[in-house]
Amino acid sequence: MARGIGHYPQTQLPGRPGNFAIAGHRVTHGSPFRKLLELRKGDQVIVGTGDAVYTYELDGSPRDLTVKPTDNWVLEPIPGKPQQTPTKSIITLTTC
């Protein structure tokens, strides 16, 4: 994360069913998530890889959810629903 955005390796890759979770700083190390708190429900997050471009739609505003650093449930395949099997691709954005 010292050079940009980091992927939580235990989470899914982009475009695959499940939770693609990434983290980035808002203030330091290039501040890739500096405008995260300006995003709103319905906004799109576009992720490009070497092979494809994936578009995710936010189902809530990042301002509406604050978690503790120990709240690992946000990294589950379906956050908050550990017993369910994912059928769609979702994204989780984390910052401090």
PDB file of C-alpha atoms in Angstrom:
ATOM      1  CA  MET A   1       0.000   0.000   0.000  1.00  0.00           C
ATOM      2  CA  ALA A   2       2.980   2.290   0.132  1.00  0.00           C
ATOM      3  CA  ARG A   3       2.668   2.630  -3.656  1.00  0.00           C
ATOM      4  CA  GLY A   4      -1.109   2.720  -4.092  1.00  0.00           C
ATOM      5  CA  ILE A   5      -3.988   0.325  -3.609  1.00  0.00           C
ATOM      6  CA  GLY A   6      -3.599  -3.100  -2.013  1.00  0.00           C
ATOM      7  CA  HIS A   7      -5.683  -6.231  -2.505  1.00  0.00           C
ATOM      8  CA  TYR A   8      -6.577  -8.421   0.483  1.00  0.00           C
ATOM      9  CA  PRO A   9      -5.162 -11.725  -0.814  1.00  0.00           C
ATOM     10  CA  GLN A  10      -7.759 -13.863   1.009  1.00  0.00           C
ATOM     11  CA  THR A  11     -10.544 -12.186  -0.993  1.00  0.00           C
ATOM     12  CA  GLN A  12     -11.696 -12.807  -4.541  1.00  0.00           C
ATOM     13  CA  LEU A  13     -10.116 -11.415  -7.685  1.00  0.00           C
ATOM     14  CA  PRO A  14     -12.037  -8.747  -9.619  1.00  0.00           C
ATOM     15  CA  GLY A  15     -14.980  -9.945 -11.668  1.00  0.00           C
ATOM     16  CA  ARG A  16     -15.297 -13.298  -9.885  1.00  0.00           C
ATOM     17  CA  PRO A  17     -18.248 -14.201  -7.647  1.00  0.00           C
ATOM     18  CA  GLY A  18     -17.503 -13.074  -4.123  1.00  0.00           C
ATOM     19  CA  ASN A  19     -15.879 -10.163  -2.377  1.00  0.00           C
ATOM     20  CA  PHE A  20     -13.007  -8.341  -4.052  1.00  0.00           C
ATOM     21  CA  ALA A  21     -11.625  -6.283  -1.143  1.00  0.00           C
ATOM     22  CA  ILE A  22      -9.025  -3.563  -1.523  1.00  0.00           C
ATOM     23  CA  ALA A  23      -7.465  -0.945   0.715  1.00  0.00           C
ATOM     24  CA  GLY A  24      -5.913   2.438   0.096  1.00  0.00           C
ATOM     25  CA  HIS A  25      -4.807   5.482   2.041  1.00  0.00           C
ATOM     26  CA  ARG A  26      -6.825   8.711   2.056  1.00  0.00           C
ATOM     27  CA  VAL A  27      -4.018  11.012   3.164  1.00  0.00           C
ATOM     28  CA  THR A  28      -0.603   9.457   2.506  1.00  0.00           C
ATOM     29  CA  HIS A  29       1.146   7.197  -0.039  1.00  0.00           C
ATOM     30  CA  GLY A  30      -0.421   8.882  -3.053  1.00  0.00           C
ATOM     31  CA  SER A  31      -3.856   9.118  -1.386  1.00  0.00           C
ATOM     32  CA  PRO A  32      -5.659   6.799  -3.844  1.00  0.00           C
ATOM     33  CA  PHE A  33      -8.824   6.880  -1.720  1.00  0.00           C
ATOM     34  CA  ARG A  34      -8.733  10.607  -0.884  1.00  0.00           C
ATOM     35  CA  LYS A  35     -12.258  11.105  -2.257  1.00  0.00           C
ATOM     36  CA  LEU A  36     -13.751   7.872  -0.908  1.00  0.00           C
ATOM     37  CA  LEU A  37     -16.052   9.678   1.522  1.00  0.00           C
ATOM     38  CA  GLU A  38     -17.514  11.712  -1.357  1.00  0.00           C
ATOM     39  CA  LEU A  39     -18.910   8.570  -3.016  1.00  0.00           C
ATOM     40  CA  ARG A  40     -22.633   7.844  -2.717  1.00  0.00           C
ATOM     41  CA  LYS A  41     -24.967   4.915  -3.184  1.00  0.00           C
ATOM     42  CA  GLY A  42     -25.248   4.146  -6.895  1.00  0.00           C
ATOM     43  CA  ASP A  43     -21.830   5.544  -7.817  1.00  0.00           C
ATOM     44  CA  GLN A  44     -19.645   3.312  -9.932  1.00  0.00           C
ATOM     45  CA  VAL A  45     -16.177   2.026  -9.095  1.00  0.00           C
ATOM     46  CA  ILE A  46     -14.225   0.934 -12.150  1.00  0.00           C
ATOM     47  CA  VAL A  47     -11.405  -1.599 -11.758  1.00  0.00           C
ATOM     48  CA  GLY A  48      -9.028  -2.308 -14.599  1.00  0.00           C
ATOM     49  CA  THR A  49      -6.781  -5.351 -14.811  1.00  0.00           C
ATOM     50  CA  GLY A  50      -4.443  -6.486 -17.548  1.00  0.00           C
ATOM     51  CA  ASP A  51      -7.302  -8.500 -19.083  1.00  0.00           C
ATOM     52  CA  ALA A  52     -10.557  -6.650 -18.437  1.00  0.00           C
ATOM     53  CA  VAL A  53     -12.396  -3.706 -16.929  1.00  0.00           C
ATOM     54  CA  TYR A  54     -14.975  -4.332 -14.199  1.00  0.00           C
ATOM     55  CA  THR A  55     -17.643  -1.913 -13.047  1.00  0.00           C
ATOM     56  CA  TYR A  56     -19.069  -2.164  -9.542  1.00  0.00           C
ATOM     57  CA  GLU A  57     -22.020  -0.133  -8.252  1.00  0.00           C
ATOM     58  CA  LEU A  58     -21.971   0.990  -4.632  1.00  0.00           C
ATOM     59  CA  ASP A  59     -24.929  -0.274  -2.607  1.00  0.00           C
ATOM     60  CA  GLY A  60     -24.307   2.349   0.072  1.00  0.00           C
ATOM     61  CA  SER A  61     -22.274   5.427   0.859  1.00  0.00           C
ATOM     62  CA  PRO A  62     -18.857   4.825   2.456  1.00  0.00           C
ATOM     63  CA  ARG A  63     -19.832   7.484   5.025  1.00  0.00           C
ATOM     64  CA  ASP A  64     -22.598   5.185   6.276  1.00  0.00           C
ATOM     65  CA  LEU A  65     -20.303   2.381   7.450  1.00  0.00           C
ATOM     66  CA  THR A  66     -17.420   2.723   9.841  1.00  0.00           C
ATOM     67  CA  VAL A  67     -15.803  -0.437  11.136  1.00  0.00           C
ATOM     68  CA  LYS A  68     -13.007  -1.165  13.574  1.00  0.00           C
ATOM     69  CA  PRO A  69      -9.705  -2.545  12.272  1.00  0.00           C
ATOM     70  CA  THR A  70     -10.640  -5.862  13.910  1.00  0.00           C
ATOM     71  CA  ASP A  71     -13.978  -6.155  12.043  1.00  0.00           C
ATOM     72  CA  ASN A  72     -12.823  -8.847   9.626  1.00  0.00           C
ATOM     73  CA  TRP A  73     -16.388  -9.734   8.626  1.00  0.00           C
ATOM     74  CA  VAL A  74     -16.115  -7.098   5.886  1.00  0.00           C
ATOM     75  CA  LEU A  75     -13.664  -9.420   4.127  1.00  0.00           C
ATOM     76  CA  GLU A  76     -15.995 -12.437   4.059  1.00  0.00           C
ATOM     77  CA  PRO A  77     -17.140 -13.719   0.619  1.00  0.00           C
ATOM     78  CA  ILE A  78     -20.489 -12.040   1.375  1.00  0.00           C
ATOM     79  CA  PRO A  79     -19.825  -9.540   4.188  1.00  0.00           C
ATOM     80  CA  GLY A  80     -22.033 -10.233   7.195  1.00  0.00           C
ATOM     81  CA  LYS A  81     -23.434 -13.445   5.705  1.00  0.00           C
ATOM     82  CA  PRO A  82     -20.791 -16.113   6.372  1.00  0.00           C
ATOM     83  CA  GLN A  83     -23.061 -19.078   5.619  1.00  0.00           C
ATOM     84  CA  GLN A  84     -24.074 -17.908   2.126  1.00  0.00           C
ATOM     85  CA  THR A  85     -22.324 -18.811  -1.113  1.00  0.00           C
ATOM     86  CA  PRO A  86     -21.573 -15.826  -3.352  1.00  0.00           C
ATOM     87  CA  THR A  87     -23.274 -15.667  -6.728  1.00  0.00           C
ATOM     88  CA  LYS A  88     -22.267 -12.173  -7.790  1.00  0.00           C
ATOM     89  CA  SER A  89     -19.171 -10.023  -7.795  1.00  0.00           C
ATOM     90  CA  ILE A  90     -18.919  -7.372  -5.084  1.00  0.00           C
ATOM     91  CA  ILE A  91     -16.257  -4.904  -3.992  1.00  0.00           C
ATOM     92  CA  THR A  92     -15.250  -3.741  -0.532  1.00  0.00           C
ATOM     93  CA  LEU A  93     -13.186  -0.553  -0.217  1.00  0.00           C
ATOM     94  CA  THR A  94     -11.324   0.040   3.028  1.00  0.00           C
ATOM     95  CA  THR A  95      -9.287   2.969   4.274  1.00  0.00           C
ATOM     96  CA  CYS A  96      -8.283   4.556   7.552  1.00  0.00           C
TER      97      CYS A  96
END
